[in-house]
Coordinates of C-alpha atoms and ligand atoms in Angstrom, one line a residue:
M16 CA 59.6 60.4 111.7
T17 CA 60.4 63.5 109.8
D18 CA 58.0 64.3 107.0
T19 CA 59.1 67.9 106.7
P20 CA 62.5 68.8 105.2
I21 CA 65.3 69.6 107.6
P22 CA 64.9 73.4 108.2
V23 CA 68.2 74.8 107.0
T24 CA 68.5 78.1 105.2
E25 CA 70.0 78.7 101.8
E26 CA 73.1 80.1 103.5
D27 CA 73.3 77.1 105.8
Y28 CA 73.1 74.8 102.8
A29 CA 75.8 76.7 100.9
S30 CA 78.1 76.6 104.0
Y31 CA 77.4 72.9 104.6
T32 CA 77.9 71.8 101.0
G33 CA 79.8 74.5 99.4
S34 CA 77.3 74.4 96.6
D35 CA 75.5 77.2 94.9
L36 CA 71.8 76.2 95.1
K37 CA 70.8 77.8 91.9
T38 CA 73.1 76.1 89.5
P39 CA 74.3 72.8 90.9
F40 CA 74.4 71.3 87.4
R41 CA 75.0 72.7 83.9
T42 CA 72.2 72.1 81.4
T43 CA 73.8 69.9 78.7
F44 CA 72.3 67.9 75.9
S45 CA 72.1 64.8 78.1
S46 CA 70.7 66.6 81.1
F47 CA 67.4 65.5 82.7
R48 CA 66.1 69.1 82.4
L49 CA 66.7 69.3 78.7
W50 CA 64.9 66.0 78.0
L51 CA 62.0 67.0 80.2
F52 CA 61.8 70.4 78.5
A53 CA 62.0 68.9 75.0
A54 CA 59.2 66.4 75.9
M55 CA 57.0 69.2 77.3
V56 CA 57.5 71.5 74.3
F57 CA 56.9 68.6 71.9
V58 CA 53.6 67.6 73.6
S59 CA 52.3 71.2 73.9
A60 CA 53.5 72.5 70.6
M61 CA 52.3 69.6 68.4
P62 CA 48.5 70.4 68.7
I63 CA 49.2 74.1 68.3
L64 CA 51.3 73.4 65.2
G65 CA 48.7 71.1 63.8
L66 CA 45.9 73.7 64.4
T67 CA 48.0 76.4 62.8
I68 CA 48.8 74.3 59.7
W69 CA 45.1 73.3 59.4
L70 CA 44.1 76.9 59.7
E71 CA 46.7 77.9 57.2
R72 CA 45.5 75.3 54.7
S73 CA 41.8 75.8 55.1
A74 CA 41.8 79.6 55.1
V75 CA 41.9 80.0 51.3
E76 CA 39.3 77.3 50.9
K77 CA 37.0 78.8 53.5
E78 CA 37.4 82.2 52.0
F79 CA 36.4 81.0 48.5
E80 CA 33.4 79.1 49.9
A81 CA 32.2 82.2 51.8
V82 CA 32.8 84.5 48.9
E83 CA 31.1 82.3 46.4
Q84 CA 27.8 82.4 48.3
K85 CA 28.1 86.1 49.0
H86 CA 28.8 87.0 45.4
L87 CA 25.9 85.0 44.2
I88 CA 23.4 86.5 46.7
V89 CA 24.5 90.0 45.7
A90 CA 24.1 89.2 42.0
Q91 CA 20.6 87.7 42.7
N92 CA 19.6 90.8 44.7
L93 CA 20.7 93.0 41.9
S94 CA 18.8 90.9 39.4
M95 CA 15.6 91.1 41.5
A96 CA 15.9 94.9 41.8
L97 CA 16.3 95.2 38.0
S98 CA 13.5 92.7 37.4
R99 CA 11.1 94.8 39.5
Y100 CA 12.2 97.9 37.6
V101 CA 11.6 96.1 34.3
M102 CA 8.2 95.0 35.5
D103 CA 7.3 98.6 36.4
I104 CA 8.2 99.7 32.9
E105 CA 6.4 96.8 31.3
S106 CA 3.2 97.7 33.2
F107 CA 3.6 101.4 32.4
I108 CA 4.0 100.7 28.7
R109 CA 1.2 98.1 28.7
S110 CA -1.1 100.8 30.2
R111 CA 0.0 103.3 27.5
A112 CA -0.6 100.7 24.8
E113 CA -4.1 99.9 26.1
E114 CA -4.9 103.6 26.1
L115 CA -3.7 103.9 22.5
E116 CA -5.7 100.8 21.4
A117 CA -8.7 102.4 23.0
G118 CA -8.2 105.3 20.7
D119 CA -6.8 107.7 23.2
R120 CA -3.5 109.5 22.9
V121 CA -0.5 109.1 25.2
R122 CA -1.0 111.3 28.2
L123 CA 1.9 111.6 30.4
T124 CA 3.5 113.8 32.9
E125 CA 7.2 114.6 32.9
A126 CA 7.4 113.3 36.4
A127 CA 6.0 109.9 35.5
L128 CA 8.6 109.6 32.7
N129 CA 11.4 110.8 34.8
D130 CA 10.5 108.3 37.5
L131 CA 11.1 105.5 35.1
D132 CA 13.9 107.1 33.1
I133 CA 11.8 106.9 29.9
V134 CA 12.9 109.6 27.5
Y135 CA 9.7 109.8 25.6
V136 CA 6.8 107.7 24.4
T137 CA 5.8 107.9 20.8
V138 CA 3.7 106.1 18.3
L139 CA 5.0 105.4 14.7
D140 CA 2.8 104.5 11.8
R141 CA 3.6 101.7 9.4
Y142 CA 6.0 104.1 7.6
N143 CA 7.8 104.8 10.8
Q144 CA 6.5 108.3 10.9
I145 CA 5.5 109.8 14.2
I146 CA 1.7 110.0 14.6
P147 CA 1.7 113.3 16.4
E148 CA -1.9 113.2 17.6
Q149 CA -1.2 109.9 19.3
S150 CA 2.3 110.6 20.6
Q151 CA 3.4 112.4 23.7
Q152 CA 3.0 116.1 23.3
G153 CA 5.6 118.7 23.8
G154 CA 9.4 118.1 23.9
N155 CA 11.7 117.4 21.0
I156 CA 11.3 113.8 19.8
L157 CA 14.5 112.5 18.4
L158 CA 14.0 109.2 16.7
P159 CA 16.7 106.6 16.2
E160 CA 17.9 106.0 12.7
Q161 CA 15.7 104.1 10.3
G162 CA 17.6 100.9 10.3
L163 CA 17.3 100.6 14.1
I164 CA 13.6 101.4 13.9
G165 CA 13.3 98.5 11.5
E166 CA 15.0 96.2 13.9
L167 CA 12.8 97.4 16.8
R168 CA 9.7 96.8 14.7
Q169 CA 10.9 93.2 14.1
L170 CA 11.5 92.8 17.8
A171 CA 8.0 94.1 18.6
D172 CA 6.5 91.8 16.0
A173 CA 8.4 88.8 17.4
S174 CA 7.2 89.6 20.9
S175 CA 3.6 89.0 19.8
G176 CA 1.9 91.8 21.6
K177 CA 4.1 91.9 24.6
V178 CA 6.3 94.7 25.8
A179 CA 9.8 94.1 24.5
F180 CA 13.2 95.5 25.4
S181 CA 15.9 96.1 22.9
G182 CA 19.6 95.6 23.6
I183 CA 21.7 98.7 24.5
E184 CA 21.7 101.1 21.5
K185 CA 22.5 104.7 20.9
L186 CA 20.2 107.7 21.1
N187 CA 21.8 111.0 20.4
G188 CA 25.2 109.3 20.8
K189 CA 24.4 108.0 24.3
P190 CA 23.5 104.4 25.3
H191 CA 19.8 103.7 25.7
F192 CA 17.4 100.8 25.6
Y193 CA 14.3 101.0 23.5
V194 CA 11.1 99.6 24.8
V195 CA 8.6 98.7 22.0
R196 CA 5.1 97.3 21.8
K197 CA 3.3 96.3 18.7
L198 CA 0.0 98.2 18.2
S199 CA -2.9 97.5 15.8
D200 CA -2.7 98.9 12.3
D201 CA 1.0 98.3 12.1
R202 CA 1.6 101.0 14.5
L203 CA 4.6 100.8 16.9
L204 CA 4.8 102.2 20.4
L205 CA 8.4 103.3 20.9
A206 CA 9.9 104.5 24.2
P207 CA 13.7 105.0 24.6
L208 CA 14.8 104.2 28.1
S209 CA 17.9 105.7 29.8
P210 CA 20.0 103.1 31.6
R211 CA 20.4 105.5 34.6
Y212 CA 18.7 103.2 37.1
V213 CA 20.7 100.2 35.9
D214 CA 23.8 102.3 36.3
Q215 CA 22.7 103.4 39.7
V216 CA 22.2 99.8 40.8
Q217 CA 25.6 98.8 39.4
K218 CA 27.3 101.7 41.2
S219 CA 25.8 100.7 44.5
I220 CA 28.0 97.6 44.5
A221 CA 31.7 98.1 45.5
F222 CA 33.6 95.9 47.9
G223 CA 37.1 94.7 48.6
V224 CA 39.6 96.6 46.5
R225 CA 38.4 95.8 43.0
G226 CA 35.1 94.0 43.8
H227 CA 32.3 95.4 41.6
A228 CA 29.1 94.7 39.7
M229 CA 28.7 94.5 35.9
I230 CA 25.5 94.5 33.9
V231 CA 25.3 93.5 30.3
D232 CA 22.4 93.3 27.9
A233 CA 21.1 90.1 26.4
R234 CA 23.8 90.3 23.7
G235 CA 26.6 90.7 26.1
K236 CA 27.2 94.4 25.7
V237 CA 28.2 96.4 28.7
V238 CA 25.3 98.5 30.2
A239 CA 26.9 99.4 33.5
H240 CA 30.5 99.0 34.6
P241 CA 33.0 100.9 36.8
N242 CA 34.9 101.7 33.7
P243 CA 33.0 104.7 32.2
Q244 CA 34.5 104.3 28.8
W245 CA 33.2 100.7 28.5
Q246 CA 29.9 102.0 29.6
A247 CA 29.9 104.9 27.1
D248 CA 31.0 102.6 24.3
S249 CA 28.6 99.8 25.3
K250 CA 31.6 97.5 25.0
D251 CA 31.1 94.1 23.7
A252 CA 31.9 91.6 26.5
S253 CA 30.2 88.6 24.8
K254 CA 33.6 86.9 24.3
I255 CA 34.1 86.5 28.1
S256 CA 33.1 83.0 29.2
I257 CA 31.0 84.1 32.1
V258 CA 29.1 86.6 30.0
Q259 CA 28.3 83.8 27.6
K260 CA 26.8 81.9 30.5
M261 CA 24.6 84.8 31.5
M262 CA 23.6 85.2 27.9
A263 CA 22.6 81.5 28.1
R264 CA 20.4 82.5 31.1
E265 CA 22.5 80.6 33.7
T266 CA 23.0 81.3 37.3
G267 CA 26.0 80.4 39.4
V268 CA 29.5 81.1 40.5
A269 CA 32.5 80.9 38.2
E270 CA 36.1 81.7 38.0
F271 CA 37.4 83.2 34.8
Y272 CA 40.2 85.2 33.4
S273 CA 39.3 88.8 32.7
P274 CA 41.5 90.3 29.9
P275 CA 40.5 93.9 30.7
M276 CA 41.2 93.5 34.4
K277 CA 44.2 91.3 33.6
A278 CA 43.3 89.1 36.5
D279 CA 41.7 85.8 37.5
M280 CA 38.3 86.6 38.8
I281 CA 35.6 84.9 40.7
A282 CA 32.0 86.0 40.2
G283 CA 28.5 85.2 41.1
F284 CA 26.2 85.7 38.1
T285 CA 22.6 85.5 37.1
F286 CA 20.2 87.2 34.7
V287 CA 17.1 89.4 34.6
P288 CA 14.3 87.0 33.4
Q289 CA 12.2 89.6 31.4
T290 CA 15.1 91.1 29.5
G291 CA 17.8 88.5 29.5
W292 CA 20.3 91.1 31.0
G293 CA 23.2 89.5 32.7
V294 CA 24.1 90.6 36.2
M295 CA 27.5 89.6 37.6
V296 CA 29.4 90.4 40.8
P297 CA 33.1 89.7 40.2
Q298 CA 36.2 90.2 42.4
P299 CA 39.8 89.4 41.7
T300 CA 40.6 86.0 43.3
E301 CA 43.9 87.5 44.4
E302 CA 41.9 89.6 46.9
L303 CA 40.4 86.5 48.4
V304 CA 43.9 84.9 48.7
L305 CA 45.1 88.1 50.2
H306 CA 42.4 88.1 52.8
A307 CA 42.9 84.4 53.4
R308 CA 46.6 85.3 53.9
E309 CA 45.7 87.8 56.6
V310 CA 43.8 85.0 58.4
Q311 CA 46.7 82.7 57.9
L312 CA 49.1 85.2 59.2
A313 CA 46.9 85.8 62.2
G314 CA 46.8 82.0 62.7
I315 CA 50.6 81.6 62.4
L316 CA 51.1 84.6 64.7
F317 CA 48.8 83.1 67.2
G318 CA 50.5 79.7 66.9
A319 CA 53.9 81.3 67.3
V320 CA 52.8 83.2 70.4
E321 CA 51.3 80.0 71.8
I322 CA 54.4 78.0 71.1
L323 CA 56.6 80.7 72.7
L324 CA 54.3 80.6 75.7
A325 CA 54.6 76.8 75.7
I326 CA 58.4 77.1 75.6
V327 CA 58.6 79.5 78.5
V328 CA 56.2 77.5 80.6
S329 CA 57.9 74.2 79.8
W330 CA 61.3 75.7 80.6
W331 CA 60.0 77.0 83.9
L332 CA 58.2 73.7 84.7
S333 CA 61.3 71.6 83.7
S334 CA 63.4 73.6 86.1
I335 CA 60.9 73.0 88.9
L336 CA 61.1 69.3 88.3
S337 CA 64.8 69.0 87.4
N338 CA 66.4 71.3 90.0
P339 CA 65.4 69.2 92.9
V340 CA 66.7 66.1 91.1
S341 CA 70.0 67.9 90.4
Q342 CA 70.1 69.0 94.1
L343 CA 69.6 65.4 95.2
V344 CA 72.4 64.2 92.9
A345 CA 74.7 67.0 94.1
T346 CA 74.0 66.1 97.7
A347 CA 74.6 62.4 97.0
K348 CA 77.9 63.3 95.3
K349 CA 79.0 65.3 98.2
V350 CA 78.1 62.5 100.6
S351 CA 80.0 60.0 98.5
A352 CA 83.0 62.3 98.4
G353 CA 83.0 62.2 102.2
N354 CA 81.1 65.3 103.2
L355 CA 78.6 63.9 105.7
K356 CA 77.3 67.3 106.5
A357 CA 75.7 67.7 103.1
R358 CA 71.9 67.7 103.2
T359 CA 69.2 68.3 100.5
G360 CA 67.2 70.2 103.1
F361 CA 66.4 73.7 101.8
A362 CA 67.1 72.8 98.2
I363 CA 64.1 70.6 97.7
Q364 CA 61.6 72.4 100.0
H365 CA 59.4 73.3 97.0
A366 CA 59.9 70.1 95.0
P367 CA 57.1 67.7 94.2
V368 CA 56.1 65.5 97.1
E369 CA 57.8 62.3 95.8
L370 CA 61.1 64.1 95.3
R371 CA 60.8 65.7 98.7
A372 CA 60.2 62.3 100.3
L373 CA 63.3 61.0 98.4
G374 CA 65.3 63.9 99.6
N375 CA 64.2 63.4 103.2
E376 CA 65.1 59.7 103.0
L377 CA 68.5 60.6 101.7
D378 CA 69.0 63.2 104.5
S379 CA 67.9 60.6 107.1
M380 CA 70.4 58.1 105.6
V381 CA 73.2 60.6 105.7
D382 CA 72.2 61.5 109.3
E383 CA 72.5 57.9 110.3
L384 CA 75.8 57.6 108.4
D385 CA 77.1 60.7 110.1
Q386 CA 76.2 59.4 113.5
Q387 CA 77.7 56.0 112.8
S388 CA 80.8 57.6 111.5
A389 CA 81.1 59.8 114.5
K390 CA 80.7 56.7 116.8
L391 CA 83.4 54.9 114.7
S392 CA 85.7 57.9 114.9
T393 CA 85.4 58.0 118.7
A394 CA 85.9 54.3 118.9
L395 CA 88.9 54.6 116.6
A396 CA 90.4 57.4 118.6
K397 CA 89.9 55.4 121.8
A398 CA 91.5 52.4 120.2
E399 CA 94.4 54.5 119.0
A400 CA 94.9 56.1 122.4
G401 CA 94.8 52.6 123.9
S402 CA 97.3 51.2 121.5
K403 CA 99.5 54.2 122.0
A404 CA 99.4 53.7 125.7
K405 CA 100.2 50.1 125.2
S406 CA 103.2 50.9 123.1
Q407 CA 104.3 53.5 125.6
F408 CA 103.9 51.0 128.3
M409 CA 105.9 48.4 126.3
A410 CA 108.6 50.9 125.6
M411 CA 108.8 51.8 129.2
M412 CA 108.8 48.2 130.4
S413 CA 111.4 47.1 127.9
H414 CA 113.5 50.0 128.9
E415 CA 113.0 49.1 132.6
I416 CA 113.9 45.4 131.9
R417 CA 117.0 46.3 129.9
T418 CA 118.6 48.1 132.9
P419 CA 118.6 45.1 135.3
V420 CA 119.5 42.7 132.4
T421 CA 122.5 44.9 131.5
G422 CA 123.3 44.8 135.2
V423 CA 123.1 40.9 135.2
M424 CA 125.5 41.0 132.2
G425 CA 128.0 43.1 134.1
L426 CA 127.7 40.8 137.1
L427 CA 128.3 37.8 134.9
D428 CA 131.5 39.6 133.5
I429 CA 132.7 40.2 137.1
L430 CA 131.8 36.6 138.1
E431 CA 133.9 35.4 135.1
E432 CA 136.9 37.2 136.5
T433 CA 136.8 35.2 139.7
R434 CA 138.3 31.8 140.1
L435 CA 135.9 29.2 138.8
E436 CA 135.6 25.6 138.1
S437 CA 135.3 24.7 134.4
D438 CA 131.7 23.6 134.7
Q439 CA 130.9 26.9 136.6
R440 CA 132.5 28.8 133.6
G441 CA 130.3 26.7 131.3
Y442 CA 127.2 27.9 133.3
I443 CA 128.3 31.5 133.0
D444 CA 128.6 31.2 129.2
L445 CA 125.2 29.7 129.1
S446 CA 123.8 32.4 131.3
R447 CA 125.4 35.1 129.1
A448 CA 123.9 33.5 125.9
T449 CA 120.5 33.4 127.6
V450 CA 120.7 37.0 128.9
N451 CA 121.9 38.1 125.4
G452 CA 118.9 36.4 123.8
L453 CA 116.7 38.2 126.4
L454 CA 118.4 41.5 125.7
N455 CA 117.8 41.0 121.9
I456 CA 114.1 40.4 122.5
V457 CA 113.8 43.3 124.8
N458 CA 115.6 45.5 122.2
D459 CA 113.3 44.3 119.5
I460 CA 110.3 45.1 121.6
L461 CA 111.7 48.6 122.4
D462 CA 112.3 49.3 118.8
F463 CA 108.9 48.1 117.8
S464 CA 107.2 50.2 120.5
R465 CA 109.1 53.2 119.3
L466 CA 108.1 52.5 115.7
D467 CA 104.5 52.1 116.7
A468 CA 104.5 55.3 118.8
G469 CA 106.2 57.1 115.9
T470 CA 109.1 58.2 118.0
L471 CA 111.9 56.4 116.2
R472 CA 113.9 58.8 113.9
I473 CA 116.1 57.8 111.0
Q474 CA 119.6 59.2 111.2
S475 CA 121.7 60.3 108.2
T476 CA 125.5 60.1 108.8
P477 CA 128.4 58.9 106.5
F478 CA 129.5 55.4 107.3
D479 CA 131.9 52.8 105.8
L480 CA 129.9 50.4 103.8
H481 CA 132.7 47.9 103.4
A482 CA 133.3 47.8 107.1
L483 CA 129.7 47.0 107.7
L484 CA 129.8 44.1 105.3
D485 CA 133.0 42.8 107.0
E486 CA 131.2 43.1 110.3
V487 CA 128.4 41.0 109.0
S488 CA 130.7 38.3 107.7
S489 CA 132.8 38.2 110.9
L490 CA 129.7 38.2 113.1
F491 CA 127.8 35.4 111.3
L492 CA 130.8 33.3 110.3
P493 CA 130.9 31.3 113.5
A494 CA 127.2 30.5 113.4
A495 CA 127.5 29.5 109.7
K496 CA 130.5 27.3 110.4
A497 CA 128.7 25.7 113.3
K498 CA 126.0 24.6 110.8
A499 CA 128.6 23.9 108.1
L500 CA 127.2 26.6 105.8
D501 CA 129.1 28.6 103.2
L502 CA 128.7 32.3 104.1
T503 CA 129.8 34.5 101.2
C504 CA 129.7 38.3 101.1
E505 CA 130.1 39.7 97.5
H506 CA 129.6 43.1 96.0
D507 CA 130.2 44.8 92.7
E508 CA 133.4 46.8 92.0
L509 CA 131.7 50.1 91.8
L510 CA 130.3 49.8 95.4
P511 CA 131.1 53.1 97.1
E512 CA 133.2 53.1 100.3
I513 CA 131.4 55.7 102.2
V514 CA 127.7 56.3 102.0
T515 CA 125.4 58.6 104.0
G516 CA 122.5 56.9 105.7
D517 CA 121.5 55.3 109.0
L518 CA 124.3 52.9 109.8
Q519 CA 122.6 51.5 113.0
R520 CA 119.3 50.7 111.3
T521 CA 120.9 49.4 108.1
R522 CA 123.0 47.1 110.2
Q523 CA 119.9 46.0 112.2
I524 CA 118.0 45.1 109.0
L525 CA 121.0 43.3 107.5
F526 CA 121.7 41.4 110.7
N527 CA 118.0 40.3 110.9
I528 CA 117.9 39.0 107.3
V529 CA 121.3 37.3 107.4
G530 CA 120.5 35.9 110.8
N531 CA 117.2 34.5 109.5
A532 CA 118.9 33.0 106.5
I533 CA 121.4 31.2 108.7
K534 CA 118.7 30.3 111.1
F535 CA 116.4 28.8 108.5
T536 CA 119.1 27.0 106.5
D537 CA 120.4 23.6 107.6
S538 CA 122.7 22.9 104.7
G539 CA 124.2 24.7 101.7
S540 CA 125.0 28.3 101.6
V541 CA 124.0 31.9 102.5
T542 CA 125.2 34.6 100.1
V543 CA 125.0 38.3 100.8
N544 CA 125.2 40.3 97.6
T545 CA 125.5 44.2 97.7
R546 CA 124.8 46.4 94.7
Y547 CA 124.7 50.1 94.1
D548 CA 122.7 51.9 91.4
P549 CA 123.2 55.6 91.0
T550 CA 120.1 57.6 90.5
G551 CA 121.7 61.0 90.4
P552 CA 125.2 62.5 90.8
V553 CA 125.3 62.0 94.6
T554 CA 122.3 59.7 95.2
G555 CA 121.7 56.1 94.5
M556 CA 120.0 52.9 95.6
L557 CA 121.8 50.4 97.8
T558 CA 120.5 46.8 97.4
F559 CA 121.3 43.9 99.7
S560 CA 120.2 40.5 98.4
V561 CA 120.5 37.7 100.9
T562 CA 120.1 34.3 99.3
D563 CA 119.9 31.0 101.2
T564 CA 119.4 27.4 100.4
G565 CA 117.1 26.9 103.4
I566 CA 113.6 25.7 104.1
G567 CA 111.9 28.4 102.1
I568 CA 108.7 30.3 103.0
P569 CA 105.4 28.4 102.4
K570 CA 102.9 30.2 100.1
E571 CA 100.2 30.2 102.7
T572 CA 102.3 32.2 105.2
E573 CA 103.7 34.7 102.8
D574 CA 101.1 37.3 103.8
R575 CA 102.0 37.1 107.4
I576 CA 105.7 37.1 107.7
F577 CA 106.0 40.9 107.8
E578 CA 103.4 41.1 110.5
E579 CA 104.6 41.7 114.1
F580 CA 104.9 38.7 116.4
S581 CA 104.3 36.3 113.5
Q582 CA 106.4 33.4 112.6
G583 CA 106.0 31.6 109.3
D584 CA 106.0 27.9 110.1
N585 CA 105.2 27.8 113.8
S586 CA 106.3 24.2 114.3
Y587 CA 109.6 24.8 112.7
S588 CA 110.1 28.3 114.1
R589 CA 109.5 26.9 117.6
Q590 CA 112.8 25.1 117.3
H591 CA 114.5 28.4 116.6
E592 CA 114.8 31.5 118.7
G593 CA 112.9 34.6 117.7
S594 CA 110.3 37.0 118.7
G595 CA 108.6 37.2 115.3
L596 CA 109.3 40.9 115.3
G597 CA 112.5 41.0 113.2
L598 CA 110.9 41.3 109.7
A599 CA 108.1 43.6 111.0
I600 CA 110.7 45.9 112.4
S601 CA 112.8 45.7 109.2
R602 CA 109.9 46.5 107.0
R603 CA 109.0 49.5 109.0
L604 CA 112.5 50.7 109.1
V605 CA 112.9 50.3 105.3
M606 CA 109.7 52.2 104.8
L607 CA 110.9 55.0 107.1
M608 CA 114.0 55.2 104.9
N609 CA 111.8 55.3 101.7
G610 CA 113.1 52.0 100.6
E611 CA 111.6 48.6 99.6
I612 CA 111.8 45.1 101.1
S613 CA 110.7 42.0 99.2
Y614 CA 111.5 38.4 98.9
E615 CA 111.1 35.4 96.6
S616 CA 111.1 31.9 98.0
K617 CA 110.5 28.3 97.0
Q618 CA 109.8 25.8 99.8
G619 CA 112.7 23.4 100.3
V620 CA 114.9 25.2 97.8
G621 CA 115.6 28.5 99.4
T622 CA 114.8 32.2 99.9
R623 CA 116.1 35.5 98.6
F624 CA 115.4 38.7 100.5
N625 CA 116.0 42.0 98.7
V626 CA 116.3 45.2 100.6
T627 CA 116.7 48.5 98.6
I628 CA 117.4 51.8 100.4
P629 CA 118.3 55.2 99.1
V630 CA 121.7 56.6 100.2
K631 CA 123.9 59.5 99.4
V632 CA 127.5 59.2 98.3
E633 CA 130.3 61.7 98.1
Q634 CA 131.5 60.6 94.7
H635 CA 130.5 57.9 92.2
G636 CA 132.5 55.1 90.6
N637 CA 136.1 56.0 89.6
D638 CA 135.8 59.7 90.4
Ligands
LIG724 P1 111.8 35.5 113.8 O1 112.1 36.2 115.1 O2 110.9 34.4 114.0 O3 112.9 35.3 112.9 P2 111.1 37.3 111.8 O4 110.1 38.4 111.7 O5 112.5 37.7 111.5 O6 110.8 36.6 113.1 O7 110.6 36.2 110.7 C1 109.3 35.9 110.6 C2 109.2 34.5 110.0 O8 109.5 34.5 108.6 C3 110.0 33.5 110.6 O9 109.5 32.9 111.8 C4 110.1 32.4 109.5 O10 109.1 31.6 109.5 C5 110.0 33.3 108.3 N1 111.4 33.5 107.7 C6 112.1 34.7 107.7 N2 113.2 34.5 107.0 C7 113.3 33.3 106.5 C8 114.2 32.6 105.7 N3 115.3 33.1 105.2 N4 113.8 31.3 105.3 C9 112.7 30.8 105.7 N5 111.8 31.4 106.5 C10 112.1 32.7 106.9

């Protein structure tokens, strides 16, 4: 019927249930919320973590791959630029050689030489002397030393008519190449070449922190390098493994240890085909790792932020799911503790639909329970009122009956005083016994009604305990004798004389139990034993044990004998007087006195009733 939650407000809920909606449960290790939260974080964080680890692992690898290609491309580009430059020089020198072979002289402008960084162009005869009429005019021509000229001549011879480039050598103390070409008549065309352009090409490359380019000649001597000293000294780098690869005209990427840089390096390397110069683009591997670390760090940071986000969202989501469950449990707990006004209502308004349905069902159940309980309470109140009215009626009636019965007793007494025949006197005795029995029953009913209505009060006055026991024995002796039973009253020596309690009610209980013992014993004995156990200086427990050798109480009736109007063995009891109220009244009286009543019995052997009641005494024992 009700799909929507019961519309109570947060305040209503708190006043109904006394519960704080926000924190009905603490989050402990075993709580639903923590499990939910852990599962959500696990599920969301695992892929992020995996991604981060993968990113972290592959960053260095990727960096190396990317850099390997880049470095090689740069080296190849440099090599191409140098190659074109070398080709330009070759073609220039070739043209000059052709002019010379045609008998002409070298005719050049300064501009043309400057363009190509050629210092001069000269022609040497077979004695290595300048042939002035063929050589470039003007300018100071400074020849290299004779030994070098010899080597250059050999190079030109070996190149069989082609333009040849020497390795890096000195001219006037500075590094230069020499371009040579063999001419007819053992002449030699000689042109020193400044490595300015090569240097310029090298300088154009700088990347990372220490990434650079290096150019060596075919013998592995440094032509261009960021270190000016190496460059000025034409440092021999032929020992470095990668330089050896370039000298062997190889192209590729390699990692190597650079003693001058004191670092592991990675370099793309190649060579210039015409001259055999090596071109390499190295960078310390440490820089790559550092760059990769930056990527890794960014990845880890990203992962951490993602995980943090996952944690926050999971915590929030887990609360959305677990709070309604906690509220349901809290409400159920309150209901089971007896608070039928507790409802989930407001608490689960925003919960997922299934939980809301569960909450609504619970609310409906509690509604039903509340209504039933209200009905029951009303019925109970009615029943109680009815029972009270009945008790009051019984009390009133027994009171009303007692008056005329007492009147009848008085009349019988008066009648006994008159002159009577002996059989008439016998009738009067019989009438008195009958009226006495009636009076006892009426008194029992009156007592019981008072007990039921809660109007009977226990008195506390000092009385003579020994006198009470004497009264018992003298009252019941005739009845015992009539049945040939031994009635014994015994007590321990320390039994106090005077105790404070309710004499009338103690007597009533004792009379009932002893009366029953005699009533339900056909032969043997009835013993009344009285004990006193001190519990404090002026308080103690008084116990009466009444033991008989009578018929005993059958097991199947033991639950009933303390109930009102109940008689154990009905067939047998029918032979005896009794209302079935005696033990019921005794038990209630003992309870009112804060005492205990119990019995032990064996059918055909006998019964022992024990009554223990608290009393006060003036003094204990011998004091
Ligand atoms: P009644 O008026 O019948 O004596 P009681 O309440 O005093 O009512 O006793 C209830 C029943 O308990 C008796 O009817 C009897 O069956 C059983 N009963 C009580 N005392 C004894 C006893 N000493 N021996 C055997 N049965 C007993």
